[in-house]
mmCIF file with all atom_site columns, C-alpha atoms in Angstrom:
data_model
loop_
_atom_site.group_PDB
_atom_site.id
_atom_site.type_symbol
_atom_site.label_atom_id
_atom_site.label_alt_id
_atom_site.label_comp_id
_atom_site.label_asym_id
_atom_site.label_entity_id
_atom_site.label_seq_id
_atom_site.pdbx_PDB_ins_code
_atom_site.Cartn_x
_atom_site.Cartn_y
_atom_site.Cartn_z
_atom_site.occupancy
_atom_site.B_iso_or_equiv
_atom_site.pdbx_formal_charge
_atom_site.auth_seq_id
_atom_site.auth_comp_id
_atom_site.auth_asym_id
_atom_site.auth_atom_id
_atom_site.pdbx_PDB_model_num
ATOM 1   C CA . UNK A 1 1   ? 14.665  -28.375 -1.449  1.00 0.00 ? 153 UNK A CA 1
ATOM 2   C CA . UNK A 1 2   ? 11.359  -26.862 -2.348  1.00 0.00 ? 154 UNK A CA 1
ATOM 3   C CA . UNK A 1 3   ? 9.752   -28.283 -5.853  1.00 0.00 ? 155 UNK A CA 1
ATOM 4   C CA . UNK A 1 4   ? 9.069   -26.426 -8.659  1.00 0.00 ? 156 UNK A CA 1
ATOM 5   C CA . UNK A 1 5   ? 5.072   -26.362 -8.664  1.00 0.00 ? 157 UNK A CA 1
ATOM 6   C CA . UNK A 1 6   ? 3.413   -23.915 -11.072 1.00 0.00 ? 158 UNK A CA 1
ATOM 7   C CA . UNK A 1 7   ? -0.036  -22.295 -9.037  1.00 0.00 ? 159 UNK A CA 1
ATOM 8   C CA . UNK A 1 8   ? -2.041  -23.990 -12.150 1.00 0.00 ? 160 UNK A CA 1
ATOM 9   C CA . UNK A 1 9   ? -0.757  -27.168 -11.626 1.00 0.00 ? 161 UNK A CA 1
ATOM 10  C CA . UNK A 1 10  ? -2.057  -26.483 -8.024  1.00 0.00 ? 162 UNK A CA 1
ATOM 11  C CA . UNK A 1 11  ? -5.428  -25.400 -9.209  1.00 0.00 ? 163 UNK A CA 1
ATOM 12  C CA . UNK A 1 12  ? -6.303  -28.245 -11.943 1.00 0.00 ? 164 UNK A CA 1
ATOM 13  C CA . UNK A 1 13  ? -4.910  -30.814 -9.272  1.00 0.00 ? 165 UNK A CA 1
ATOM 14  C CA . UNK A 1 14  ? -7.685  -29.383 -6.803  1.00 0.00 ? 166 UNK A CA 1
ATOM 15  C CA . UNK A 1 15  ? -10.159 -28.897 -9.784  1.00 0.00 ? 167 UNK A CA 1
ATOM 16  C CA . UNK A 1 16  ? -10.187 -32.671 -10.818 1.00 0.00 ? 168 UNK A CA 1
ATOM 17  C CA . UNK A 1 17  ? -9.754  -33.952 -7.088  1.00 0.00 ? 169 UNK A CA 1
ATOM 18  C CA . UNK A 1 18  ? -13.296 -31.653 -6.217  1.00 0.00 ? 170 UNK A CA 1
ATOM 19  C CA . UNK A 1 19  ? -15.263 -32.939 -9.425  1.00 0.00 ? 171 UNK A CA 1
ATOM 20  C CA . UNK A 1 20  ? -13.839 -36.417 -9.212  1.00 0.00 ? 172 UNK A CA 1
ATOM 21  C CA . UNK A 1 21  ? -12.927 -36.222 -12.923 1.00 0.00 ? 173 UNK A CA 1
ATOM 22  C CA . UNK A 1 22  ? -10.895 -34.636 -15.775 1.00 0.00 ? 174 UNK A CA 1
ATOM 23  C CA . UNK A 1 23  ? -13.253 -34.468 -17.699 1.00 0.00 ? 175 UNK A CA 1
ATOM 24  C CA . UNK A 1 24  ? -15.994 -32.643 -15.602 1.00 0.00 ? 176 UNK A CA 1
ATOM 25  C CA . UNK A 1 25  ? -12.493 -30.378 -14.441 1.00 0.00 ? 177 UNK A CA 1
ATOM 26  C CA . UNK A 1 26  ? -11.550 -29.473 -17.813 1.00 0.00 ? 178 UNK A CA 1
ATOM 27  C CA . UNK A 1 27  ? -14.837 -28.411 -18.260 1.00 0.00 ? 179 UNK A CA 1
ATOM 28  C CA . UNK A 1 28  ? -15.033 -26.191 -15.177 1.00 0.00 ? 180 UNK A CA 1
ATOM 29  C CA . UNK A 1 29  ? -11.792 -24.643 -16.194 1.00 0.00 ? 181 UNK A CA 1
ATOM 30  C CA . UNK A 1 30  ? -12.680 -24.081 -19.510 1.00 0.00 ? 182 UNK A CA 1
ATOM 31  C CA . UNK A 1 31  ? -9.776  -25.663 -20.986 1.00 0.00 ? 183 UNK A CA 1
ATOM 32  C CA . UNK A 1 32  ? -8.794  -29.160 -22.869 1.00 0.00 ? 184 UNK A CA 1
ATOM 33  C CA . UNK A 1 33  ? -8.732  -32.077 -20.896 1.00 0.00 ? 185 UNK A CA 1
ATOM 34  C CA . UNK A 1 34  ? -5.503  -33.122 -22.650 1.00 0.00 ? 186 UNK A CA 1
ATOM 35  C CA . UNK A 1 35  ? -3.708  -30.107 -20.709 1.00 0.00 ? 187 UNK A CA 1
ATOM 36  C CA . UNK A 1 36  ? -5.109  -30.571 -17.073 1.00 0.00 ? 188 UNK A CA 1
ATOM 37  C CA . UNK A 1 37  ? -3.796  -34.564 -17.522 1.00 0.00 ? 189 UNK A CA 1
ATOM 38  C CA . UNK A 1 38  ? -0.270  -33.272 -18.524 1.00 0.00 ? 190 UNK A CA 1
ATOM 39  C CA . UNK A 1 39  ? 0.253   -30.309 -15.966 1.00 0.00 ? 191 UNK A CA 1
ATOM 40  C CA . UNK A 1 40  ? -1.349  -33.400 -13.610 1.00 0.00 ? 192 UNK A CA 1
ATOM 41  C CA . UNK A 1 41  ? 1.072   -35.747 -14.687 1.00 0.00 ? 193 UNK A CA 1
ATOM 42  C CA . UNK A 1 42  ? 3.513   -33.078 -14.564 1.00 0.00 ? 194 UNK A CA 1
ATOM 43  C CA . UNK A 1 43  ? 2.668   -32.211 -10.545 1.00 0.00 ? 195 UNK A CA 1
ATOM 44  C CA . UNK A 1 44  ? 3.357   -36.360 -9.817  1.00 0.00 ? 196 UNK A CA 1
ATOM 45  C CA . UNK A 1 45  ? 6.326   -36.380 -11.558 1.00 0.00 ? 197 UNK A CA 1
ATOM 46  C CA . UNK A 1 46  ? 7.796   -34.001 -9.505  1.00 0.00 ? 198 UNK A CA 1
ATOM 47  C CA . UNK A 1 47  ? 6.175   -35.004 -6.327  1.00 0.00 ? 199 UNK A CA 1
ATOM 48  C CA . UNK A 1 48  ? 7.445   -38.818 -7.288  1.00 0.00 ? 200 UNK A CA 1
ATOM 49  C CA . UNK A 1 49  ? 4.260   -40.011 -6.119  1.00 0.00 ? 201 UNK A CA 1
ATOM 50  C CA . UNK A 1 50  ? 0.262   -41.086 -7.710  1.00 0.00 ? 202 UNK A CA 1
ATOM 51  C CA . UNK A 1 51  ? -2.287  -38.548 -6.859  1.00 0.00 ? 203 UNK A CA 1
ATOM 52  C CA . UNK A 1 52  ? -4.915  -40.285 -7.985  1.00 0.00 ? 204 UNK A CA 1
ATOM 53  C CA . UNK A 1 53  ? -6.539  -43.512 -9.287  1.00 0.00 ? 205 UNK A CA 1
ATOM 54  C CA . UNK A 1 54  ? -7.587  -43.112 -12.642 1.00 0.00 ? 206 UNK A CA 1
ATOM 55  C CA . UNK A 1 55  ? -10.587 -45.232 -13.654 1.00 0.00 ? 207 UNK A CA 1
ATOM 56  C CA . UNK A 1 56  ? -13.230 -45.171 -16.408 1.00 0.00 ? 208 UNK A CA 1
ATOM 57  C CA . UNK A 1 57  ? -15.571 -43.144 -14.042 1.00 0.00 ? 209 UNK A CA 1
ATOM 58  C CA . UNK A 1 58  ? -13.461 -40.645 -12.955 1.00 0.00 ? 210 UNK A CA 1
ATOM 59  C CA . UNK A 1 59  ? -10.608 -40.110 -10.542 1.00 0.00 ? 211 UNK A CA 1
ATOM 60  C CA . UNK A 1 60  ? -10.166 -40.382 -7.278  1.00 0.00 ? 212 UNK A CA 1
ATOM 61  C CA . UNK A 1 61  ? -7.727  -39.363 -4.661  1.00 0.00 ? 213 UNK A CA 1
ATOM 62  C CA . UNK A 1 62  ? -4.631  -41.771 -3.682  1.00 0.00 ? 214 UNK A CA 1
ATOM 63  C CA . UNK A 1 63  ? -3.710  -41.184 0.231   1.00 0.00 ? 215 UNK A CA 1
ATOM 64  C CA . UNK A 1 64  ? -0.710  -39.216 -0.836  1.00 0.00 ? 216 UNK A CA 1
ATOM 65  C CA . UNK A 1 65  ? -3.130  -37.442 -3.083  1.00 0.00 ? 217 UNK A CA 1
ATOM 66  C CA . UNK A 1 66  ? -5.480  -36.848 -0.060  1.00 0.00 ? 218 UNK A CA 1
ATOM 67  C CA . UNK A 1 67  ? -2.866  -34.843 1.981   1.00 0.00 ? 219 UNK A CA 1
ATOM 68  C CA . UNK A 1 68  ? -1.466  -33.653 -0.367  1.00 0.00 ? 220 UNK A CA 1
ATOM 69  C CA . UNK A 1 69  ? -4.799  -31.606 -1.553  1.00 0.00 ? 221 UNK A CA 1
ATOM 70  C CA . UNK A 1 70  ? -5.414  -30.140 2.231   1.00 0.00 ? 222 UNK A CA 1
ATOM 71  C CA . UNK A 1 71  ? -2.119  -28.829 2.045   1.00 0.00 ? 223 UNK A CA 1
ATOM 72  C CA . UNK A 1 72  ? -2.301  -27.449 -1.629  1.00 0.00 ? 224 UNK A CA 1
ATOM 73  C CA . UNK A 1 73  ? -5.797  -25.544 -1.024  1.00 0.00 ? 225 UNK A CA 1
ATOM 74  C CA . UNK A 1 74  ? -3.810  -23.797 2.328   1.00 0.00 ? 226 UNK A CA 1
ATOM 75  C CA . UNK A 1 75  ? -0.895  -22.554 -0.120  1.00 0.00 ? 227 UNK A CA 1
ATOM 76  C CA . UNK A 1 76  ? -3.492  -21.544 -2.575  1.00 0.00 ? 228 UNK A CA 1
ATOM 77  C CA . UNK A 1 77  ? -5.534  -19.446 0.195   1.00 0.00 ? 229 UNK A CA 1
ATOM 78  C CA . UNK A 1 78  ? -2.073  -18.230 1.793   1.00 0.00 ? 230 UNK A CA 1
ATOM 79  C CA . UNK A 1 79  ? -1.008  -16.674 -2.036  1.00 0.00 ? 231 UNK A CA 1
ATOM 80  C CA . UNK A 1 80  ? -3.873  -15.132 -2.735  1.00 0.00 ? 232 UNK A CA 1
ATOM 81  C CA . UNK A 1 81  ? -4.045  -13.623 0.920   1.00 0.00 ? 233 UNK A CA 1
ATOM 82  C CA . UNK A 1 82  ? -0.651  -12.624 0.081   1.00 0.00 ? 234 UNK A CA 1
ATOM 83  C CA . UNK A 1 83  ? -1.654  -11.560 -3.481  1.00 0.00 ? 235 UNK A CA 1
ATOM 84  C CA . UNK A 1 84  ? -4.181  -9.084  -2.713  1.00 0.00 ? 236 UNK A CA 1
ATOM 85  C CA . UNK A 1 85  ? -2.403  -7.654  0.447   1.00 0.00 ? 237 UNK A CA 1
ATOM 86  C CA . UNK A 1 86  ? 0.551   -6.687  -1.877  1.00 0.00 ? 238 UNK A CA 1
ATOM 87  C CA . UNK A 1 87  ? -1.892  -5.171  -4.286  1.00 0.00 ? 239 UNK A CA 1
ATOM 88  C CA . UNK A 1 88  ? -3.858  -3.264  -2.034  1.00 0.00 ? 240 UNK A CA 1
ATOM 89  C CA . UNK A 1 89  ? -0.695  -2.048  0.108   1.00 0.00 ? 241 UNK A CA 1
ATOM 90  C CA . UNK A 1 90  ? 1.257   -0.766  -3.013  1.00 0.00 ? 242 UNK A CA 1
ATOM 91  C CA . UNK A 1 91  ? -1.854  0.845   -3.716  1.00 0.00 ? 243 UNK A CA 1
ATOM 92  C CA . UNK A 1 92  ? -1.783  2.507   0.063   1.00 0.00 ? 244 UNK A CA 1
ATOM 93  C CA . UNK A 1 93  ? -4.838  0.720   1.077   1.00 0.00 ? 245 UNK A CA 1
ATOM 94  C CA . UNK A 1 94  ? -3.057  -0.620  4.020   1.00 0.00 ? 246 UNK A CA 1
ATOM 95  C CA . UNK A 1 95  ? 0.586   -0.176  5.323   1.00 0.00 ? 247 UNK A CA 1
ATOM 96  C CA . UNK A 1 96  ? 2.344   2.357   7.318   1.00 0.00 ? 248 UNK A CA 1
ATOM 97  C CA . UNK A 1 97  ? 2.605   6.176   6.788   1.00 0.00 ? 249 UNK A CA 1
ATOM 98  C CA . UNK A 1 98  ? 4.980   8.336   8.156   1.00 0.00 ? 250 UNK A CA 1
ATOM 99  C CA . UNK A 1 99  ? 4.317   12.087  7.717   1.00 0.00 ? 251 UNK A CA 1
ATOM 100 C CA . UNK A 1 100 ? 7.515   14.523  8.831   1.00 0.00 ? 252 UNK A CA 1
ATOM 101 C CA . UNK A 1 101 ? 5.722   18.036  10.005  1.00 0.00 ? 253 UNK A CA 1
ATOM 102 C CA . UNK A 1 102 ? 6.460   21.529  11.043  1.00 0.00 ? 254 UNK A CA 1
ATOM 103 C CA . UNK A 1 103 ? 3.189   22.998  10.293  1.00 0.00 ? 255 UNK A CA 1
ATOM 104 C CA . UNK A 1 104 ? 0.217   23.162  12.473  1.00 0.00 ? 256 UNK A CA 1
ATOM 105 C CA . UNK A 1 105 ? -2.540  20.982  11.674  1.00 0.00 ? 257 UNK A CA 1
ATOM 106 C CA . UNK A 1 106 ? -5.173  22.355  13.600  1.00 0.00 ? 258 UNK A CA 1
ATOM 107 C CA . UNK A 1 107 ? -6.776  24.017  10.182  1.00 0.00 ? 259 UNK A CA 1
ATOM 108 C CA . UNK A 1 108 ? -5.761  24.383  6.664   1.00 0.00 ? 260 UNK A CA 1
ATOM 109 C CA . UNK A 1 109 ? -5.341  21.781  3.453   1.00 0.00 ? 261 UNK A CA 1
ATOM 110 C CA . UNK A 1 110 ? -2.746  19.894  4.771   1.00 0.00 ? 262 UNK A CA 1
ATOM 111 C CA . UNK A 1 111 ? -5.424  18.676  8.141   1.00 0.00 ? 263 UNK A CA 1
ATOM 112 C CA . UNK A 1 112 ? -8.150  18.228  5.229   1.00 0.00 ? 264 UNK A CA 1
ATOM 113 C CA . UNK A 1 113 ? -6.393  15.848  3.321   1.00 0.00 ? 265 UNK A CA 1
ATOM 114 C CA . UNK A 1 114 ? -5.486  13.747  6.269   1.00 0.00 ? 266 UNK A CA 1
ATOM 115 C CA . UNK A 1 115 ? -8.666  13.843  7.250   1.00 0.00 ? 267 UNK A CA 1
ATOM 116 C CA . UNK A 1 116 ? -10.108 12.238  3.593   1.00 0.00 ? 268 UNK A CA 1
ATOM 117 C CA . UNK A 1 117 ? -7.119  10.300  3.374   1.00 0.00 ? 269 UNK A CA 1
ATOM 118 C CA . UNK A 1 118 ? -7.675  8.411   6.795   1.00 0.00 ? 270 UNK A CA 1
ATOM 119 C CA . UNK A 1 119 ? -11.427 8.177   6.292   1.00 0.00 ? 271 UNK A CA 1
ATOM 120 C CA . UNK A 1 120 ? -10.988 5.998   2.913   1.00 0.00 ? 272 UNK A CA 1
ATOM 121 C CA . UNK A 1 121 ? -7.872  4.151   4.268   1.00 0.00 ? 273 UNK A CA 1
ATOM 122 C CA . UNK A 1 122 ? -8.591  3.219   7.478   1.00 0.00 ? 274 UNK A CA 1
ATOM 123 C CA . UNK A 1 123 ? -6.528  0.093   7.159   1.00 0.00 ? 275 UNK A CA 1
ATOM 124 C CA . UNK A 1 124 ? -3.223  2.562   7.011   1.00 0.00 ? 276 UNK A CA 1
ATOM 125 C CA . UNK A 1 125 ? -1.522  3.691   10.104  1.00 0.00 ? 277 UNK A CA 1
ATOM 126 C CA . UNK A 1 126 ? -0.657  7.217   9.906   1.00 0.00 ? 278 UNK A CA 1
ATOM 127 C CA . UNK A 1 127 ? 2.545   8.590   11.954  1.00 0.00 ? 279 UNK A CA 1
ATOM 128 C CA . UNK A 1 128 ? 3.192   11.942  12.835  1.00 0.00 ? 280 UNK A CA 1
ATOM 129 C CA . UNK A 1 129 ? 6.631   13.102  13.185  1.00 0.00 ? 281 UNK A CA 1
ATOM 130 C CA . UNK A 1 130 ? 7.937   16.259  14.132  1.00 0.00 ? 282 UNK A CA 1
ATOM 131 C CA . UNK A 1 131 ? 11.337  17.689  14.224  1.00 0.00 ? 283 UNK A CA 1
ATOM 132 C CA . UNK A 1 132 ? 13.365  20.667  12.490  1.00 0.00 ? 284 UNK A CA 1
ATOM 133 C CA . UNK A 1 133 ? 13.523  20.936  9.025   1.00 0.00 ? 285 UNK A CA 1
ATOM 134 C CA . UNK A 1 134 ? 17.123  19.552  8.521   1.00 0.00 ? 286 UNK A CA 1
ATOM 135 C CA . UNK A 1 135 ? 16.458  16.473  10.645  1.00 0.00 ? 287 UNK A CA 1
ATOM 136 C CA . UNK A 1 136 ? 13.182  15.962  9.144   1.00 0.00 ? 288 UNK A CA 1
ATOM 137 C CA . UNK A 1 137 ? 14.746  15.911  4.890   1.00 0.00 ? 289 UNK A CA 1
ATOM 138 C CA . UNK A 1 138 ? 17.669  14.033  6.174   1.00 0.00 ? 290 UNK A CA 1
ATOM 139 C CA . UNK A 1 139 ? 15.211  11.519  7.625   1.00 0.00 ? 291 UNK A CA 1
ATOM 140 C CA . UNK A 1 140 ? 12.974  11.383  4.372   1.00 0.00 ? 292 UNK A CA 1
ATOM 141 C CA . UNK A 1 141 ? 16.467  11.084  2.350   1.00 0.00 ? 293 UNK A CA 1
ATOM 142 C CA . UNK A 1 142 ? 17.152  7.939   4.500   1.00 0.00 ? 294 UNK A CA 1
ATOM 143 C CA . UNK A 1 143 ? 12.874  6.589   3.897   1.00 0.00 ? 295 UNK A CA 1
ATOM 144 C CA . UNK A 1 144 ? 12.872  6.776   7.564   1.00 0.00 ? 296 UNK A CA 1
ATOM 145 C CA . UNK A 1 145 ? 9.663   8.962   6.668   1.00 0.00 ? 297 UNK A CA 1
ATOM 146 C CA . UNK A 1 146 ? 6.958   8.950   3.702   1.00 0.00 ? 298 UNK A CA 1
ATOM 147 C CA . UNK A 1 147 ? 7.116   13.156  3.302   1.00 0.00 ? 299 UNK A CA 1
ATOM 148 C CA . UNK A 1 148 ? 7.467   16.271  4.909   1.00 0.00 ? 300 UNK A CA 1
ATOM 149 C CA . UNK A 1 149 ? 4.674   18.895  5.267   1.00 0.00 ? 301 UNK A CA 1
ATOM 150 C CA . UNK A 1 150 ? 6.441   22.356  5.941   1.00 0.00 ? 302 UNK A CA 1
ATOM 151 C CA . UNK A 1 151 ? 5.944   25.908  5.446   1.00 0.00 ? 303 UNK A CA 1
ATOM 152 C CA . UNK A 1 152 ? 7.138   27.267  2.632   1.00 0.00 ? 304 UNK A CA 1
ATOM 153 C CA . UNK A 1 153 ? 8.469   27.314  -0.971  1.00 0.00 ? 305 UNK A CA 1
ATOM 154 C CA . UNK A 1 154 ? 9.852   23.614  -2.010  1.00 0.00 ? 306 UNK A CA 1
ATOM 155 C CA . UNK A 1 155 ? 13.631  23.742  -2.584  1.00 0.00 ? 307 UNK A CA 1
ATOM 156 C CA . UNK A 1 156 ? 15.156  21.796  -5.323  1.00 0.00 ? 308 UNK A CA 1
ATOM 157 C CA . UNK A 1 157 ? 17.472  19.984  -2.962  1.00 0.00 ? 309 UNK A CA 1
ATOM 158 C CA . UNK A 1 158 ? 14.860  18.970  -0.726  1.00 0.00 ? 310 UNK A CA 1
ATOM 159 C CA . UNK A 1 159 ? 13.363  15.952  -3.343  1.00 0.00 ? 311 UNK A CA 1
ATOM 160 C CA . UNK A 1 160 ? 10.056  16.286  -5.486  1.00 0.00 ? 312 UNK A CA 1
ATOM 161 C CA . UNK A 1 161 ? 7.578   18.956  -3.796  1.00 0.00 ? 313 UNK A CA 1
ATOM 162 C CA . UNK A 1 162 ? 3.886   20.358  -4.143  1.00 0.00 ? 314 UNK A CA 1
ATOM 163 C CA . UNK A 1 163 ? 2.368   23.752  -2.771  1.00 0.00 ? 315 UNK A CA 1
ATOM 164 C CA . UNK A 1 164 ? -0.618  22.548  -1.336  1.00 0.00 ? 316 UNK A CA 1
ATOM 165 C CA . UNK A 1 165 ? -1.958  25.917  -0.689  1.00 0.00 ? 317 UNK A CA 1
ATOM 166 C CA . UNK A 1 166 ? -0.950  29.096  -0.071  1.00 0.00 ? 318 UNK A CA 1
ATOM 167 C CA . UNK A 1 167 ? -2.332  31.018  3.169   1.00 0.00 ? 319 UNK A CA 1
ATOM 168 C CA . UNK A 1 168 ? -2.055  34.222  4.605   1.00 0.00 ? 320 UNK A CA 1
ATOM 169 C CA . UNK A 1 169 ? -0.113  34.884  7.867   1.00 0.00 ? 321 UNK A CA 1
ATOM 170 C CA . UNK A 1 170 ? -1.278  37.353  10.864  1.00 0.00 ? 322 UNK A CA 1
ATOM 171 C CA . UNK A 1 171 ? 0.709   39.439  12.695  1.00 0.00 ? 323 UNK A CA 1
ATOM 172 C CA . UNK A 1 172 ? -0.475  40.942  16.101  1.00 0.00 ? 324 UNK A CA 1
ATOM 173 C CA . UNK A 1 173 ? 1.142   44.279  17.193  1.00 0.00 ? 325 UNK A CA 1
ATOM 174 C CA . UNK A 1 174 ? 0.130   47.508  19.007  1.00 0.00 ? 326 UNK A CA 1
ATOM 175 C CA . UNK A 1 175 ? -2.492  49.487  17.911  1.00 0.00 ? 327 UNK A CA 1
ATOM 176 C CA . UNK A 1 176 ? -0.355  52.581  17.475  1.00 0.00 ? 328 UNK A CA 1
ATOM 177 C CA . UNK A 1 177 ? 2.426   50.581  15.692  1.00 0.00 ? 329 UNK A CA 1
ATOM 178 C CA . UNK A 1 178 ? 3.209   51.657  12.052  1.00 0.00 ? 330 UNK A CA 1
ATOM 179 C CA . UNK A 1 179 ? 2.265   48.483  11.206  1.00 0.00 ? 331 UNK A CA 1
ATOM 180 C CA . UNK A 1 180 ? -0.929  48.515  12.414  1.00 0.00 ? 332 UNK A CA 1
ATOM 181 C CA . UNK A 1 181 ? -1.893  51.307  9.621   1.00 0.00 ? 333 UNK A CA 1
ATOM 182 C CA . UNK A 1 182 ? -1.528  48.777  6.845   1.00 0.00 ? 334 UNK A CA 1
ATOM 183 C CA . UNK A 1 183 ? -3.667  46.460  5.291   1.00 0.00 ? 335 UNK A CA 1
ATOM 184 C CA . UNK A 1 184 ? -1.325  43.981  4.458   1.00 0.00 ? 336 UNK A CA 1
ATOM 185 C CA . UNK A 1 185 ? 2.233   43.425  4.981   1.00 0.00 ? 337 UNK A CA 1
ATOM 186 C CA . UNK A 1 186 ? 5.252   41.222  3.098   1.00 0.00 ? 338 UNK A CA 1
ATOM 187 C CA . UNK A 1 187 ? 8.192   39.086  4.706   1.00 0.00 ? 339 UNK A CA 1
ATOM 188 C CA . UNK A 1 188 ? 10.291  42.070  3.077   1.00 0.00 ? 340 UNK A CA 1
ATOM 189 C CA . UNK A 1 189 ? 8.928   44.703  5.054   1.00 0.00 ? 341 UNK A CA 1
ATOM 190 C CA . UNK A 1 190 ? 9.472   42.986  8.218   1.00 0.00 ? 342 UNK A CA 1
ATOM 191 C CA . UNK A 1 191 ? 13.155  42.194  8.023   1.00 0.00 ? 343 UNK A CA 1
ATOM 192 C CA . UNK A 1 192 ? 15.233  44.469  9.504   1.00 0.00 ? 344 UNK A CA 1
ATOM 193 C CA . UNK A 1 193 ? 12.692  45.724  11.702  1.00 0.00 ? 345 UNK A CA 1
ATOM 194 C CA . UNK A 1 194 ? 11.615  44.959  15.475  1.00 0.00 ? 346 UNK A CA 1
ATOM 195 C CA . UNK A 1 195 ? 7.933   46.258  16.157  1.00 0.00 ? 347 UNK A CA 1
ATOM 196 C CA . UNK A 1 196 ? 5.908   45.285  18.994  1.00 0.00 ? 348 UNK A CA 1
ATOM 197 C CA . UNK A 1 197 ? 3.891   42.897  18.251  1.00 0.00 ? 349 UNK A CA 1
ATOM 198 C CA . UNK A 1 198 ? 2.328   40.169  20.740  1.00 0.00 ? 350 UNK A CA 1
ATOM 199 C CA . UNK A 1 199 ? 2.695   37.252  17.979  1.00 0.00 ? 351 UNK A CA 1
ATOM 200 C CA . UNK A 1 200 ? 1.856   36.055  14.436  1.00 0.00 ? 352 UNK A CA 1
ATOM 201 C CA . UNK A 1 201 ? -0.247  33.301  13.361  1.00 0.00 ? 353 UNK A CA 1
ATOM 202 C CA . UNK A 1 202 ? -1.451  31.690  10.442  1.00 0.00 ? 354 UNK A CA 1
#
């Protein structure tokens, strides 16, 4: 069964064994010395053993108190550690991030912002998944992935979803096509028809 310590019983036991004194620990703290004896008192109690050997000049460590105190300042260390790497990770300093994709990143916003977002987290992994659509939103329904970065208008029934940018697509064809005699062309005037083109790229 694992005691119930509070952390500042933990850190005035550590204070007053380091300055040798409640008193001089108090002090340090910046608190009265009538509350580091009690949460002191408090911490034996519950232990069922002396910590230290009060005496007019100070205080001094007991051998339980002695072990005791190498052990404490390791579960100190250990929750801070702990502390600051929950902090930073829910703040996607570190961690794991899986990106679902089905558009190219060899230019455009989406390869700039991994770019600046793997230069100032270089503690985060960053995954790259690729797939089809369907298997790629059924995936990020499940949190098997982070987002998806696709081509496209976001659909309502696809989660929450941001246009990043909005880029023009080329389309190769003949030079004696009909389409070649335009300037620029919409998805509407292209469906239903079947020029010859080589390919289209964004």
């Amino acid at each position: 069964m694992v005691p119930d310590i509070e952390t500042r019983q933990l850190t005035n036991f550590l204070a007053v064994a380091e300055r040798g004194s409640f008193r001089r620990a108090a002090f340090s703290m910046d608190i009265g010395q009538s509350s580091v004896s009690r949460r002191i008192q408090r911490l034996e109690d519950t232990l069922g053993v002396s910590l230290f050997e009060r005496r007019t000049d100070g205080a001094r460590l007991t051998v339980a108190g002695t072990c005791f105190a190498t052990r404490a300042r390791t579960i100190l260390d250990e929750l801070r550690a702990a502390t600051e790497t929950a902090q930073t990770a829910g703040s996607g300093g570190n961690g794991h991030f899986a990106i679902g994709v089905i558009v190219s990143l060899s230019r455009g916003a989406l390869r700039h912002i991994l770019s600046e977002y793997m230069a100032a987290h270089r503690q985060v992994d960053i995954v790259l998944v690729e797939s089809d659509r369907s298997d790629l939103l059924s995936r990020l329904s499940h949190r098997h992935i982070d987002i998806v970065a696709a081509a496209g208008e976001p659909h309502a029934n696809g989660g929450d979803g941001i246009v990043l940018s909005r880029e023009r697509v080329f389309l190769a064809t003949a030079a004696d096509a009909e389409f070649a005699q335009r300037s620029q062309l919409h998805w509407e005037d292209l469906r239903g028809n079947t020029p010859d083109f080589a390919g289209a790229w964004s």
